[in-house]
CSV table of C-alpha atoms in Angstrom, one decimal:
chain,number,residue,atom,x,y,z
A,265,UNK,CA,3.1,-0.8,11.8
A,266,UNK,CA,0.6,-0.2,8.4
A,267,UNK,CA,-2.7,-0.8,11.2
A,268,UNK,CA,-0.7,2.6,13.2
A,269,UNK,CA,-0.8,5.0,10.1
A,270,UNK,CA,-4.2,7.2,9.1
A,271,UNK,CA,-3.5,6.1,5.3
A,272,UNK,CA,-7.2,7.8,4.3
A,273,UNK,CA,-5.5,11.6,5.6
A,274,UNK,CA,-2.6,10.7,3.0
A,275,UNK,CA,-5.0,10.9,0.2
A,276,UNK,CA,-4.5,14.9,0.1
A,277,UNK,CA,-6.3,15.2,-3.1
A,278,UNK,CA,-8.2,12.5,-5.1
A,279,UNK,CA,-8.1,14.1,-8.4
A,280,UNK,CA,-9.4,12.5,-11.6
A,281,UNK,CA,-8.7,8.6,-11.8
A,282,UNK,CA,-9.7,8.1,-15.4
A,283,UNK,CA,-6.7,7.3,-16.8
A,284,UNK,CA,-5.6,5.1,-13.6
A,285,UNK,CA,-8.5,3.1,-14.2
A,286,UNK,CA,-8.1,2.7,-17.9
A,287,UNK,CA,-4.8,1.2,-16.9
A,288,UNK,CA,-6.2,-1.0,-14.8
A,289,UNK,CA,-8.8,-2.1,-17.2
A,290,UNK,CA,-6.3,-3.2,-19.5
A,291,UNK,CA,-3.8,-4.9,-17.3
A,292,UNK,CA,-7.0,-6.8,-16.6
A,293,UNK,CA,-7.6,-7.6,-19.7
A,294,UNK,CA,-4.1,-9.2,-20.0
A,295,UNK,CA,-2.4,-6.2,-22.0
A,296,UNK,CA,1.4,-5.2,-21.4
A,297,UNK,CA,1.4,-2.3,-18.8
A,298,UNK,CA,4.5,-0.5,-17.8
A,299,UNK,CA,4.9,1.6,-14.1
A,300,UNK,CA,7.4,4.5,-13.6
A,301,UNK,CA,8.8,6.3,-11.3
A,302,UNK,CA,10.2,9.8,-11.7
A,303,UNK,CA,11.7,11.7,-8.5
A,304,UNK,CA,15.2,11.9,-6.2
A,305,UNK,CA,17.0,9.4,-3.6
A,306,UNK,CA,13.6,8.0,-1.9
A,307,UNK,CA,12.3,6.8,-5.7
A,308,UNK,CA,15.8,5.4,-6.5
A,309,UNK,CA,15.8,3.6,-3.5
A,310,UNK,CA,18.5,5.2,-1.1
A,311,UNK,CA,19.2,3.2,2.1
A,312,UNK,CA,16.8,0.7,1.0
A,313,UNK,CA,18.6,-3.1,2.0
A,314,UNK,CA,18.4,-4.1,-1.9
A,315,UNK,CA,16.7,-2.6,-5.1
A,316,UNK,CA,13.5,-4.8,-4.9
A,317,UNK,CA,12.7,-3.1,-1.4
A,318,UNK,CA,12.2,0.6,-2.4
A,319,UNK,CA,8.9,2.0,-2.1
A,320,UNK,CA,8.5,2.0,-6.1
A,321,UNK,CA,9.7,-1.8,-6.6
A,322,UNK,CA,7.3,-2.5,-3.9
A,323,UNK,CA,4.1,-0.8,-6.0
A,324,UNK,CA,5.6,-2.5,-9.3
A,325,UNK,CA,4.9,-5.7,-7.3
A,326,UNK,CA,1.5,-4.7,-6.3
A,327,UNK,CA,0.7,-4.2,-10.1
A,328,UNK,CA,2.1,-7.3,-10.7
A,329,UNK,CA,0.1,-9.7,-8.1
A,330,UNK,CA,-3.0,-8.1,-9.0
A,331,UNK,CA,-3.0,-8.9,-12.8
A,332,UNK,CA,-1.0,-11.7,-12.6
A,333,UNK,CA,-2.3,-12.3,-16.7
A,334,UNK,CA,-0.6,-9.0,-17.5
A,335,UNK,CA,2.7,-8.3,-18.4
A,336,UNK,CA,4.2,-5.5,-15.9
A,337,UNK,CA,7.1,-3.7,-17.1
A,338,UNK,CA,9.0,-1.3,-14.2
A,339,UNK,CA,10.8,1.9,-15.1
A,340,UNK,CA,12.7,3.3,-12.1
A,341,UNK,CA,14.1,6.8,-12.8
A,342,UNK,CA,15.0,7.9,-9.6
A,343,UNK,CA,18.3,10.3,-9.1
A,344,UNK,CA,19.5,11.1,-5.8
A,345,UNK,CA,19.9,14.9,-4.8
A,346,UNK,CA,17.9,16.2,-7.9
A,347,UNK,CA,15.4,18.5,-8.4
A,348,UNK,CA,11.9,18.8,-10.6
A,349,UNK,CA,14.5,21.4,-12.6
A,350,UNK,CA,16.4,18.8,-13.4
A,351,UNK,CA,13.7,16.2,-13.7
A,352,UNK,CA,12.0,18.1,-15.9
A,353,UNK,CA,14.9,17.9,-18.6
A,354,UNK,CA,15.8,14.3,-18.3
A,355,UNK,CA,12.4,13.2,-18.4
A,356,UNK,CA,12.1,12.1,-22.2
A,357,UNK,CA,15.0,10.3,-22.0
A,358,UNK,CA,14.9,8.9,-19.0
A,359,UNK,CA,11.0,8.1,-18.6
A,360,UNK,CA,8.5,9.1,-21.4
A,361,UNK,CA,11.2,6.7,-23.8
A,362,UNK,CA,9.2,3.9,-22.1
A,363,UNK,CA,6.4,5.1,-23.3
A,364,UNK,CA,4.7,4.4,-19.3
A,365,UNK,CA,1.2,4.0,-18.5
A,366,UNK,CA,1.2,4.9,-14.8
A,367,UNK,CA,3.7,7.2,-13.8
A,368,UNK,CA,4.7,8.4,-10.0
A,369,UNK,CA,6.4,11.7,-9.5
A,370,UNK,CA,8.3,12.0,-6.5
A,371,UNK,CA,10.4,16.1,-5.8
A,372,UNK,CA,8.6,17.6,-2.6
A,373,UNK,CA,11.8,17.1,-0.4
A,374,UNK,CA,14.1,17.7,-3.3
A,375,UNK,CA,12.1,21.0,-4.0
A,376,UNK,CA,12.0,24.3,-2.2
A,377,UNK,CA,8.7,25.3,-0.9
A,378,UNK,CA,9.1,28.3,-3.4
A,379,UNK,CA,7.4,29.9,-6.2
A,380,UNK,CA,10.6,28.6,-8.4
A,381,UNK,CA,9.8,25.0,-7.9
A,382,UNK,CA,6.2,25.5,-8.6
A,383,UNK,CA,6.7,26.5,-11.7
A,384,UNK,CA,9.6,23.7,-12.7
A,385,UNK,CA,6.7,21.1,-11.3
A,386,UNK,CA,4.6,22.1,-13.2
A,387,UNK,CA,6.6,22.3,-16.4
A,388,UNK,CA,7.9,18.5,-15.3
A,389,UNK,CA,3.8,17.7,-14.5
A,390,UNK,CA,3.1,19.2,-18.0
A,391,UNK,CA,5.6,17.1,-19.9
A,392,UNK,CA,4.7,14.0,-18.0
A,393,UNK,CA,0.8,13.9,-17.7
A,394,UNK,CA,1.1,15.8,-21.8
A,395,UNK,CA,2.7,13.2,-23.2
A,396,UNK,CA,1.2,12.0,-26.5
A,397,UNK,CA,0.5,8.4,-24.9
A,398,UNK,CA,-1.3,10.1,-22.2
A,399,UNK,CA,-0.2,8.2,-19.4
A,400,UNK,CA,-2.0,8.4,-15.8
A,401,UNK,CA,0.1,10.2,-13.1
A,402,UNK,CA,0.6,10.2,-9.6
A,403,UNK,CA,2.1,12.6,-7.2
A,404,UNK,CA,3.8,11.5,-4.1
A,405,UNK,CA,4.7,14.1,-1.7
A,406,UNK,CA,7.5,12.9,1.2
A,407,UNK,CA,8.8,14.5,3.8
A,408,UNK,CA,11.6,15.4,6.3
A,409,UNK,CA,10.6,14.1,9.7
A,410,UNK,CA,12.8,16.1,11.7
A,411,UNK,CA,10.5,19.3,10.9
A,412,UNK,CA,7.3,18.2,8.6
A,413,UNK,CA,8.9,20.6,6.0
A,414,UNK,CA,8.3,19.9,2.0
A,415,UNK,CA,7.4,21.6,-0.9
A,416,UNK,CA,3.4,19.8,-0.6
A,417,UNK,CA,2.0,23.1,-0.7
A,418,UNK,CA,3.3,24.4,-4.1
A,419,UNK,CA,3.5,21.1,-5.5
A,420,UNK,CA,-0.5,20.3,-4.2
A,421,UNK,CA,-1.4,23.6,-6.1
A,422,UNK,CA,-0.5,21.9,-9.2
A,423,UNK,CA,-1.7,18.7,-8.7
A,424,UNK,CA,-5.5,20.6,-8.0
A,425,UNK,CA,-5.1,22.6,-11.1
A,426,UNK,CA,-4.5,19.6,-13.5
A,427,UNK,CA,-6.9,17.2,-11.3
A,428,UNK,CA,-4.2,14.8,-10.7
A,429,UNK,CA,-4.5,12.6,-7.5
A,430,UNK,CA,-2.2,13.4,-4.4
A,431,UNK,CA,-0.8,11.4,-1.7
A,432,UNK,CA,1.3,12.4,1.4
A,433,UNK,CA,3.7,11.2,3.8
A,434,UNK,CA,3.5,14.8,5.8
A,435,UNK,CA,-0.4,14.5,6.5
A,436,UNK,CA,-0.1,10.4,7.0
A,437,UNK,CA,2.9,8.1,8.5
A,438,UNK,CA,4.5,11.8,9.7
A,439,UNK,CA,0.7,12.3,11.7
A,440,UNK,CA,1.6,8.8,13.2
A,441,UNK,CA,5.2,9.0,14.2
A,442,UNK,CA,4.6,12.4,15.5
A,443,UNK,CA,1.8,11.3,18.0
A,444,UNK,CA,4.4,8.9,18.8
A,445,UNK,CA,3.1,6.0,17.5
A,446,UNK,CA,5.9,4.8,15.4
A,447,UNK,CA,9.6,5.6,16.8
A,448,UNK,CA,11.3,7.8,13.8
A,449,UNK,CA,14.2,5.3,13.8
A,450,UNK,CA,11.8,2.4,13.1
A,451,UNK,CA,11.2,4.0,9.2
A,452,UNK,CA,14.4,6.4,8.8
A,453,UNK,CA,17.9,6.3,9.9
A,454,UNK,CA,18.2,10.0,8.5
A,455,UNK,CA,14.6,11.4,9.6
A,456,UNK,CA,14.4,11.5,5.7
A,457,UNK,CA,15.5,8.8,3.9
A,458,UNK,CA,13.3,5.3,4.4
A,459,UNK,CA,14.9,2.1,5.3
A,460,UNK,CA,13.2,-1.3,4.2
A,461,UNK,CA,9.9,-0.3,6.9
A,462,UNK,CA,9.6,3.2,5.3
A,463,UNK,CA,9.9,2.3,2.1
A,464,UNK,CA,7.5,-0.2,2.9
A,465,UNK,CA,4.8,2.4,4.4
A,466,UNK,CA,5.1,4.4,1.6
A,467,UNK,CA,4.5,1.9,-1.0
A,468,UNK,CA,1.3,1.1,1.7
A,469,UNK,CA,0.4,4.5,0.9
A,470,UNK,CA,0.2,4.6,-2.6
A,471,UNK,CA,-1.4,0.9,-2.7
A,472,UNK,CA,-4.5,2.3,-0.3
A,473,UNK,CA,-4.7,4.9,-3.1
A,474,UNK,CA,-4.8,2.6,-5.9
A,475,UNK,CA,-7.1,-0.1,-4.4
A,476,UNK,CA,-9.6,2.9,-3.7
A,477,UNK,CA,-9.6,3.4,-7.4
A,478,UNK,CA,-9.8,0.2,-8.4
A,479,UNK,CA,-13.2,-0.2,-5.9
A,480,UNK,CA,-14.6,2.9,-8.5
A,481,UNK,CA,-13.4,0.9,-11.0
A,482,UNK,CA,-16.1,-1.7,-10.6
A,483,UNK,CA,-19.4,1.1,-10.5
A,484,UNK,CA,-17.8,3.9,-12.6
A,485,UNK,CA,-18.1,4.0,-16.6
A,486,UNK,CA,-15.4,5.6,-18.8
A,487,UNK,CA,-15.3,9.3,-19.6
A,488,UNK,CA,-13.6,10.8,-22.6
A,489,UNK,CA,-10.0,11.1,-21.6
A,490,UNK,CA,-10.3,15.3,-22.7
A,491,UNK,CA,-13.4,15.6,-19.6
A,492,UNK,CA,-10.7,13.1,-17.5
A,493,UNK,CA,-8.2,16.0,-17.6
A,494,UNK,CA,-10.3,19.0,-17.2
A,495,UNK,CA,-8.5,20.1,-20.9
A,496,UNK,CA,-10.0,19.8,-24.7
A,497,UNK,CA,-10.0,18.0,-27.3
A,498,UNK,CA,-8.8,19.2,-31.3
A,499,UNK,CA,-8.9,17.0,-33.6
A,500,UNK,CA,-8.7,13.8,-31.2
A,501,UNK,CA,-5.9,15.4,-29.6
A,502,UNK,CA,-6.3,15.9,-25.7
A,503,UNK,CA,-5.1,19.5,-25.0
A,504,UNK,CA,-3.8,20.7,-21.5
A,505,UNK,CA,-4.9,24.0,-20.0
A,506,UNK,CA,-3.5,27.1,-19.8
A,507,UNK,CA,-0.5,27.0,-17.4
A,508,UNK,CA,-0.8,28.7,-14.1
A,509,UNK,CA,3.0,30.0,-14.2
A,510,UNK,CA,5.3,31.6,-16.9
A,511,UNK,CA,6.0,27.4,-17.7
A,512,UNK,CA,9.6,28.6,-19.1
A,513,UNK,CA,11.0,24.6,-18.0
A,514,UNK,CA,8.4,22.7,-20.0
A,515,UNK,CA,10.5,22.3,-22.9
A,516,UNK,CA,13.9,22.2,-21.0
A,517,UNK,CA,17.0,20.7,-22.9
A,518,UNK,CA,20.1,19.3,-21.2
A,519,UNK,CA,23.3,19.7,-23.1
A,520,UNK,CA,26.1,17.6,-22.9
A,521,UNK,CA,28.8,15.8,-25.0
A,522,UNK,CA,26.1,13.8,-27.6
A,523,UNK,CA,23.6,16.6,-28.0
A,524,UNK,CA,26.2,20.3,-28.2
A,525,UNK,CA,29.3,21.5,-29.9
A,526,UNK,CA,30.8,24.3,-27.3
A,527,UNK,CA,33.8,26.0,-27.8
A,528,UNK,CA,36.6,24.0,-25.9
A,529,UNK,CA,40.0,25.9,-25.1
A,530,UNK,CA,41.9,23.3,-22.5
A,531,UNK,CA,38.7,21.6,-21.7
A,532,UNK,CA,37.8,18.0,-22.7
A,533,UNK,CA,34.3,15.8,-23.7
A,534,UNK,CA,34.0,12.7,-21.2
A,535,UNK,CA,33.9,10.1,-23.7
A,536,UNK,CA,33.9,7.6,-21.3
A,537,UNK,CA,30.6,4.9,-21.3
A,538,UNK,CA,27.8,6.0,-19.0
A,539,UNK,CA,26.6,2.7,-17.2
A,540,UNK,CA,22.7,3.5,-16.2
A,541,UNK,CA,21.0,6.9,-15.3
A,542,UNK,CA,22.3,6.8,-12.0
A,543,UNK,CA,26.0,7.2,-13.1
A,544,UNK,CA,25.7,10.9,-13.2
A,545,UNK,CA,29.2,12.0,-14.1
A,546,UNK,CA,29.5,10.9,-17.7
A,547,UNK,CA,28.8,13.0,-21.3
A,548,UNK,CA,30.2,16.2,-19.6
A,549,UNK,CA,33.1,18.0,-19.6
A,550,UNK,CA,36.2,18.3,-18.1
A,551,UNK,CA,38.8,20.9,-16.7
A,552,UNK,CA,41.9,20.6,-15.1
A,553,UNK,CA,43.5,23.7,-14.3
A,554,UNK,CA,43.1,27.9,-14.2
A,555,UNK,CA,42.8,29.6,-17.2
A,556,UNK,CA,41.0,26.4,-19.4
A,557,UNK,CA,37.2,27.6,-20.8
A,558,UNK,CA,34.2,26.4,-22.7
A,559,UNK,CA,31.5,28.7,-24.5
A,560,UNK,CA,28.0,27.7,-25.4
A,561,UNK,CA,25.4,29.4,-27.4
A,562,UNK,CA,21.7,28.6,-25.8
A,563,UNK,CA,18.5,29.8,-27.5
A,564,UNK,CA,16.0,29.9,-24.7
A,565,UNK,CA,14.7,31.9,-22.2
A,566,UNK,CA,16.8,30.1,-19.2
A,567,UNK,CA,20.2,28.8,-18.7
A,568,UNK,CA,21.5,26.4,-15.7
A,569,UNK,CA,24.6,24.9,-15.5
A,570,UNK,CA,24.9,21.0,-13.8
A,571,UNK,CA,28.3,20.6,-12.2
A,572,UNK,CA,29.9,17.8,-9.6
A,573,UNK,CA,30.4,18.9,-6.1
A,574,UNK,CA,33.5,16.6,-4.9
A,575,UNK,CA,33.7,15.5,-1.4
A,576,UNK,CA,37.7,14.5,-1.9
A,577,UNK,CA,39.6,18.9,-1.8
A,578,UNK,CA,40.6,20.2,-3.2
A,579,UNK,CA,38.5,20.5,-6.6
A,580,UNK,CA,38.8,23.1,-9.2
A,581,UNK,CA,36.5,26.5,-8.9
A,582,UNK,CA,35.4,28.0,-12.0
A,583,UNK,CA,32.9,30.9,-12.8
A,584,UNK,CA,30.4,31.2,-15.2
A,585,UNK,CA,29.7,34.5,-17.3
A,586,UNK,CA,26.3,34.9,-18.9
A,587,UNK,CA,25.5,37.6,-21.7
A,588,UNK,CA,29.8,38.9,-21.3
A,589,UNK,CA,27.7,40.0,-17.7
A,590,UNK,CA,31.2,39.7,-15.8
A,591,UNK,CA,30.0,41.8,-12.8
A,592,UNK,CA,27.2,39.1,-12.0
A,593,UNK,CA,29.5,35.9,-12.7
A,594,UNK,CA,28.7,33.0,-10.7
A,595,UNK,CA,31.0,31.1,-8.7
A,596,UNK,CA,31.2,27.3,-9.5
A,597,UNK,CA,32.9,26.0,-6.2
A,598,UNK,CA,33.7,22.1,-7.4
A,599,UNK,CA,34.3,21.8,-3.1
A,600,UNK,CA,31.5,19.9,-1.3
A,601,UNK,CA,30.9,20.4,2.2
A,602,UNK,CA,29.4,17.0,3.2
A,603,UNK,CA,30.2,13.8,3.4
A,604,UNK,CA,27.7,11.4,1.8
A,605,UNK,CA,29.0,11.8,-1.7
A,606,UNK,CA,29.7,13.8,-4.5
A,607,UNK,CA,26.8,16.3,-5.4
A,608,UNK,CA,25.3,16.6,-9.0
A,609,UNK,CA,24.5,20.6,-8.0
A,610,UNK,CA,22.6,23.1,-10.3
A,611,UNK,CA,23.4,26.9,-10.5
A,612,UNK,CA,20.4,28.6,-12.4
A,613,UNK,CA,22.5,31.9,-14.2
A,614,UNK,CA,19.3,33.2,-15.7
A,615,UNK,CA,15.1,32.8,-15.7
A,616,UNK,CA,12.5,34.4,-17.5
A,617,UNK,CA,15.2,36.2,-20.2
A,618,UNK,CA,14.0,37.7,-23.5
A,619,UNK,CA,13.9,35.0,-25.6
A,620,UNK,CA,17.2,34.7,-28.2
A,621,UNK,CA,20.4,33.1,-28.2
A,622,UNK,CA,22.4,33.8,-25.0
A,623,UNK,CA,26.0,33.4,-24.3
A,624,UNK,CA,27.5,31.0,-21.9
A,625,UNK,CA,31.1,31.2,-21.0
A,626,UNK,CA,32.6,28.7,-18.0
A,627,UNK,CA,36.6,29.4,-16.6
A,628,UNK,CA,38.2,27.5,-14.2
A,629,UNK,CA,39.4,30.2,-11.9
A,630,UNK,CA,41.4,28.2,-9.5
A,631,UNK,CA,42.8,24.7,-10.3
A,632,UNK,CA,45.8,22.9,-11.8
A,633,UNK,CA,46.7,19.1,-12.5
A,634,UNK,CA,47.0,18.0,-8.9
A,635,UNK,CA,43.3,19.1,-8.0
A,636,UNK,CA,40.1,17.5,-8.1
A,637,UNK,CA,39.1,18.2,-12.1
A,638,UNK,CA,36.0,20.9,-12.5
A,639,UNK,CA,33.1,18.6,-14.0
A,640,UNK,CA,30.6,20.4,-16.1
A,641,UNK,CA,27.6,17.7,-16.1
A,642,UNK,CA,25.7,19.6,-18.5
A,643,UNK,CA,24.1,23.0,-19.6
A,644,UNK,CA,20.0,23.6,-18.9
A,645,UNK,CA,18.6,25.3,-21.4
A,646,UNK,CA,14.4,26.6,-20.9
């Protein structure tokens, strides 16, 4: 299947390999190296037959078996149904903590094709490719086979701005199943998600990309990691450009149980243990029934709330009152309307505020004990 798929047309942008090959230089050289993985259900692996046959496990490998002296560490932060919003402000924790060398980011079928999501990208890219480590990045862009759609277009603009190499599914294995030279069902069940063979053509992907840069490797000498970027250097410090958006999700904080003190009347901190990232519906918290509320204070310029979705009705519904604004309360329906699972689902209340302290105030509006309880994951503040 790999000999069917134009992997050369995937490489939508090369960008600056600098830092990729300074990776490489020192995994040859025996040092520890650590790969991550930042992006929705593809990077976590979703309908992959077991964790070691996602795409990402798969390039973790390839690291591996090429510098067999070094020691490879894998980070897989994967999340299914989430967002660059949401990566965005999970990223320190769940990502930079390890402190990775190489990272892939992975939103372009998670994200809109919209103005919105090119600037939450960019404020994830920005965290990511800033880092104080400065670790080289990748960006992946999937897509949905039934239509070709995906957010490539906004999330490509950043990529070219900050030099950063791009690789896609749309303009590669999509070219190849469209011409109908792989059957759809051979890769995806879902015309999204891969199985074992679509994981395995996108990890193909990202390998042709690597083992082009390792080939420059070999003829190319190092550059001072400020030229690698396109940015400056102060003091020994690499500095990013200017943004091309507002950035106002850069320095995005999630608060939840650990991290905020809100006002509780008749709701209650989940105290219970969270077991990995992917256990999403844990340091939130809980209401049961009409009338209960919790209050935040958020300085920032941005406020989103994180709340579950349930697939078992019916769930509470609660409404959530920025600023005392009750005539533009949002409605928190706790109902999901699909099947696959309950949905960790973001409602952004406000964007590109005056910067201060703004009010949050969530109320279950329609609940009692023998519903599904409202879950408030946590509160985005940018």
């Amino acid at each position: 299947m790999k000999n069917l798929v134009n992997f050369k047309e995937g490489i939508v942008f090369h960008g600056n390999t600098e830092r990729i090959r300074r990776v490489m230089k020192r995994a040859a050289a025996g040092e520890a190296v650590t790969v991550g993985f930042l992006g929705g259900s593809i990077t976590q692996g979703s309908l992959a037959s077991a964790p070691d046959t996602c795409y990402a496990a798969n390039v973790a490998r390839w690291w591996r078996e090429q510098y067999p002296e070094a020691e490879i560490a894998y980070v897989n932060a994967g999340i299914g149904g989430t967002t660059s919003q949401f990566g965005v402000a999970r990223a320190e924790k769940d990502l930079l903590s390890f402190r990775p060398d190489f990272v892939v980011i992975e939103f372009s079928v998670n994200d809109d094709n919209s103005l919105f999501f090119r600037e939450t990208y960019e404020g994830l890219v920005r965290k990511v490719y800033g880092a104080d480590f400065a670790p080289a990045v990748l960006l992946v862009h999937n897509v949905f086979y039934e239509t070709g759609t995906n957010a490539q277009d906004q999330h490509e603009t950043i990529g070219r701005y900050y030099g950063l190499p791009c690789v896609s599914m749309k303009t590669s294995v999509y070219q190849a199943v469209a011409a109908g030279k792989i059957p759809v069902r051979d890769i995806t069940p879902d015309d999204l998600h891969p199985n074992d063979a679509g994981h395995r053509l996108l990890a193909d992907l990202i390998i042709y990309f690597l083992e082009q840069v390792q080939e420059e490797a070999k003829v190319m000498q190092p550059v001072p990691l400020a030229q690698a970027s396109g940015g400056v250097c102060e003091a020994g410090q690499e500095i990013l450009p200017l943004p091309i958006t507002e950035n106002a999700y850069e320095h995005s904080v999630r608060y939840q149980t650990y991290n905020s003190m809100p006002k509780l009347s008749g709701f209650v901190a989940d105290t219970k243990e969270q077991h990995g990232i992917t256990d999403i519906f844990k340091h939130g918290f809980i209401g049961k029934k009409a009338g209960d509320s919790i209050s935040f204070d958020i300085e920032g310029t941005g406020i989103a709330v994180q709340y579950r979705k349930s697939v078992s009705h019916p769930a509470c519904v609660a409404k959530a009152v920025l600023d005392g604004d009750m005539e533009h309360a949002a409605v928190l329906d706790g109902n999901f309307d699909e099947t696959w699972g309950d949905c960790l689902y973001i409602t952004t209340l406000g964007k590109h505020m005056e910067w201060g302290v703004h009010h949050l105030e969530i109320m279950v509006t329609e609940g009692d004990e023998t519903m599904v309880p409202f879950y408030l994951v946590s509160v985005i503040g940018s």
